[in-house]
Tab-separated table of C-alpha atoms in Angstrom:
chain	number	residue	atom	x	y	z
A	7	UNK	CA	-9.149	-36.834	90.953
A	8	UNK	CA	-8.880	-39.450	88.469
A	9	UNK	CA	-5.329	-41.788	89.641
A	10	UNK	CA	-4.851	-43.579	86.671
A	11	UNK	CA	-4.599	-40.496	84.426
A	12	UNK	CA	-2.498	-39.130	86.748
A	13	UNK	CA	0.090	-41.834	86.839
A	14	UNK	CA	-0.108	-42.409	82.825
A	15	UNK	CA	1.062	-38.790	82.483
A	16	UNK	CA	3.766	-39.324	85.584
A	17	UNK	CA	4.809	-42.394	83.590
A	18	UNK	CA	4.872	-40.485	79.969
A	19	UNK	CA	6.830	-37.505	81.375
A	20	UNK	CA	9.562	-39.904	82.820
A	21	UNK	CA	10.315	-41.418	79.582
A	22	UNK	CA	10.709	-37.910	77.937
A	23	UNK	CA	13.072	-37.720	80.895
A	24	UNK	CA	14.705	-40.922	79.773
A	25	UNK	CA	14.896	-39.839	76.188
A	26	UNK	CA	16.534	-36.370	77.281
A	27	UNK	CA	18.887	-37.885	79.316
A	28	UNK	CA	19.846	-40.539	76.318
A	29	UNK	CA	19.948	-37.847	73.588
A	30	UNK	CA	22.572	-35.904	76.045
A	31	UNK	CA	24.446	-38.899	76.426
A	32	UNK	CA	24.923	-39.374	72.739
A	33	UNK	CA	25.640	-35.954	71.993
A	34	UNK	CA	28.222	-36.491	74.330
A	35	UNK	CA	30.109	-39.378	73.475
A	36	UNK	CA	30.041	-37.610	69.637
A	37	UNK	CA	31.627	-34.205	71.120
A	38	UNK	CA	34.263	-36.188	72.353
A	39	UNK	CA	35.010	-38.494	69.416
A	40	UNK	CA	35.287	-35.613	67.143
A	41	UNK	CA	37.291	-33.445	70.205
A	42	UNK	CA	39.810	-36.696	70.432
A	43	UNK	CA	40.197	-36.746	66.574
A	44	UNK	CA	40.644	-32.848	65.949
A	45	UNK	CA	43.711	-33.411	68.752
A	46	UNK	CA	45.351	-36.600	67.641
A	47	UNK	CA	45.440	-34.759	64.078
A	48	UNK	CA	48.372	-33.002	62.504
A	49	UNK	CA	46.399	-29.740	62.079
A	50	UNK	CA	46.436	-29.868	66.194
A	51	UNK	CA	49.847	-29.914	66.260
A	52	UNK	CA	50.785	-27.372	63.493
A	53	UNK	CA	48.923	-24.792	65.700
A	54	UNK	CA	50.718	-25.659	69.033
A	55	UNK	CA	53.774	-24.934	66.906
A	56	UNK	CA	53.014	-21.587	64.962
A	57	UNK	CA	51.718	-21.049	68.650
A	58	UNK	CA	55.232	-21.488	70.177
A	59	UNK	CA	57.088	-20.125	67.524
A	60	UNK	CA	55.320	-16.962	68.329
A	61	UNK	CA	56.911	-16.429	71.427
A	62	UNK	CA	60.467	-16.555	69.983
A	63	UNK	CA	59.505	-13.633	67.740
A	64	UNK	CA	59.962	-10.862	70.575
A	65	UNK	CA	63.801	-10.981	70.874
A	66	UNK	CA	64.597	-8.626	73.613
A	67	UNK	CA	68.619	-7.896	74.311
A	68	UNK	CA	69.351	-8.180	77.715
A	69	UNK	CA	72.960	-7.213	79.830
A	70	UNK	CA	74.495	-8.181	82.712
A	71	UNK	CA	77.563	-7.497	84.388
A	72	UNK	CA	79.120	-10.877	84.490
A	73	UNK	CA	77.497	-12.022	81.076
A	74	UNK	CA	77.558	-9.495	78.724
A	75	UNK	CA	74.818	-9.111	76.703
A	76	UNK	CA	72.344	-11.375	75.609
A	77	UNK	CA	69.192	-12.095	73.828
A	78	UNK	CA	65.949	-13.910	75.607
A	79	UNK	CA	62.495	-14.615	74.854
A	80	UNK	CA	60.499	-11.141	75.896
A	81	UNK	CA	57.424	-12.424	76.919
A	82	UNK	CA	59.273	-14.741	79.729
A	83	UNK	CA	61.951	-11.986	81.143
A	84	UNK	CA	61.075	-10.944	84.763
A	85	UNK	CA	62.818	-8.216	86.904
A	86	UNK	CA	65.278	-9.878	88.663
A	87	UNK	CA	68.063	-8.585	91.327
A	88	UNK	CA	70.946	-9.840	92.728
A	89	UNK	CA	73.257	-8.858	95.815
A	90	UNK	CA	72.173	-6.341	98.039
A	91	UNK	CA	68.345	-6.052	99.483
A	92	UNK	CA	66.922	-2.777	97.624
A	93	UNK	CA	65.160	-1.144	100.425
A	94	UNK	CA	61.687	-0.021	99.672
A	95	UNK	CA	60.692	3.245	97.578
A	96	UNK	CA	64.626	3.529	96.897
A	97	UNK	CA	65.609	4.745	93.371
A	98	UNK	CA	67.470	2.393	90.363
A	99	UNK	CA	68.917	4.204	87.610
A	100	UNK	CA	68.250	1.904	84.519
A	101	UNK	CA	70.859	2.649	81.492
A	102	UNK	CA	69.606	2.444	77.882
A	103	UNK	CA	70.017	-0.968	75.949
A	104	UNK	CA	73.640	-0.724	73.633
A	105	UNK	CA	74.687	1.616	76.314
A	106	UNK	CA	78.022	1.195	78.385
């Protein structure tokens, strides 16, 4: 077994190692130069507000008792109770929206 070929190659496949690892590093540091500059753009923040105003386009009327009725963002309205415990598998009548 010849050593010193052996330890050339060792040596040679390190610095492709080293080369790899400095390539990756660069392509790095570019990704997030170019990330930071799409998000400190205006275009970033155009998009987070079409995004938003998206939301606000699914009106749904809601009524209560004490309120009256009244109009909230549909994609945020959760079932919510008040008063009395509802007992489990019991029955709620729901009335139609515009209804009294």
């Amino acid at each position: 077994m010849d050593y010193q070929a052996a330890g050339g190659k060792r040596i040679l496949e390190l610095n492709e190692l080293e080369e790899l690892r400095l390539d990756a590093d660069e392509n790095v540091k570019i990704y997030k130069e170019r990330t930071k500059k799409w998000h400190d753009s205006a275009s970033f923040e155009e998009n987070l507000t079409r995004e938003a105003s998206f939301y606000c386009l699914i009106p749904v009327e809601v009524w209560s008792e004490s309120t009256g009725s009244f109009v909230v963002n549909g994609k945020r309205l959760k079932h919510y109770t008040t008063g009395e415990d509802i007992e489990k598998g019991a029955t709620i009548t729901l009335k139609e929206p515009g209804g009294n």
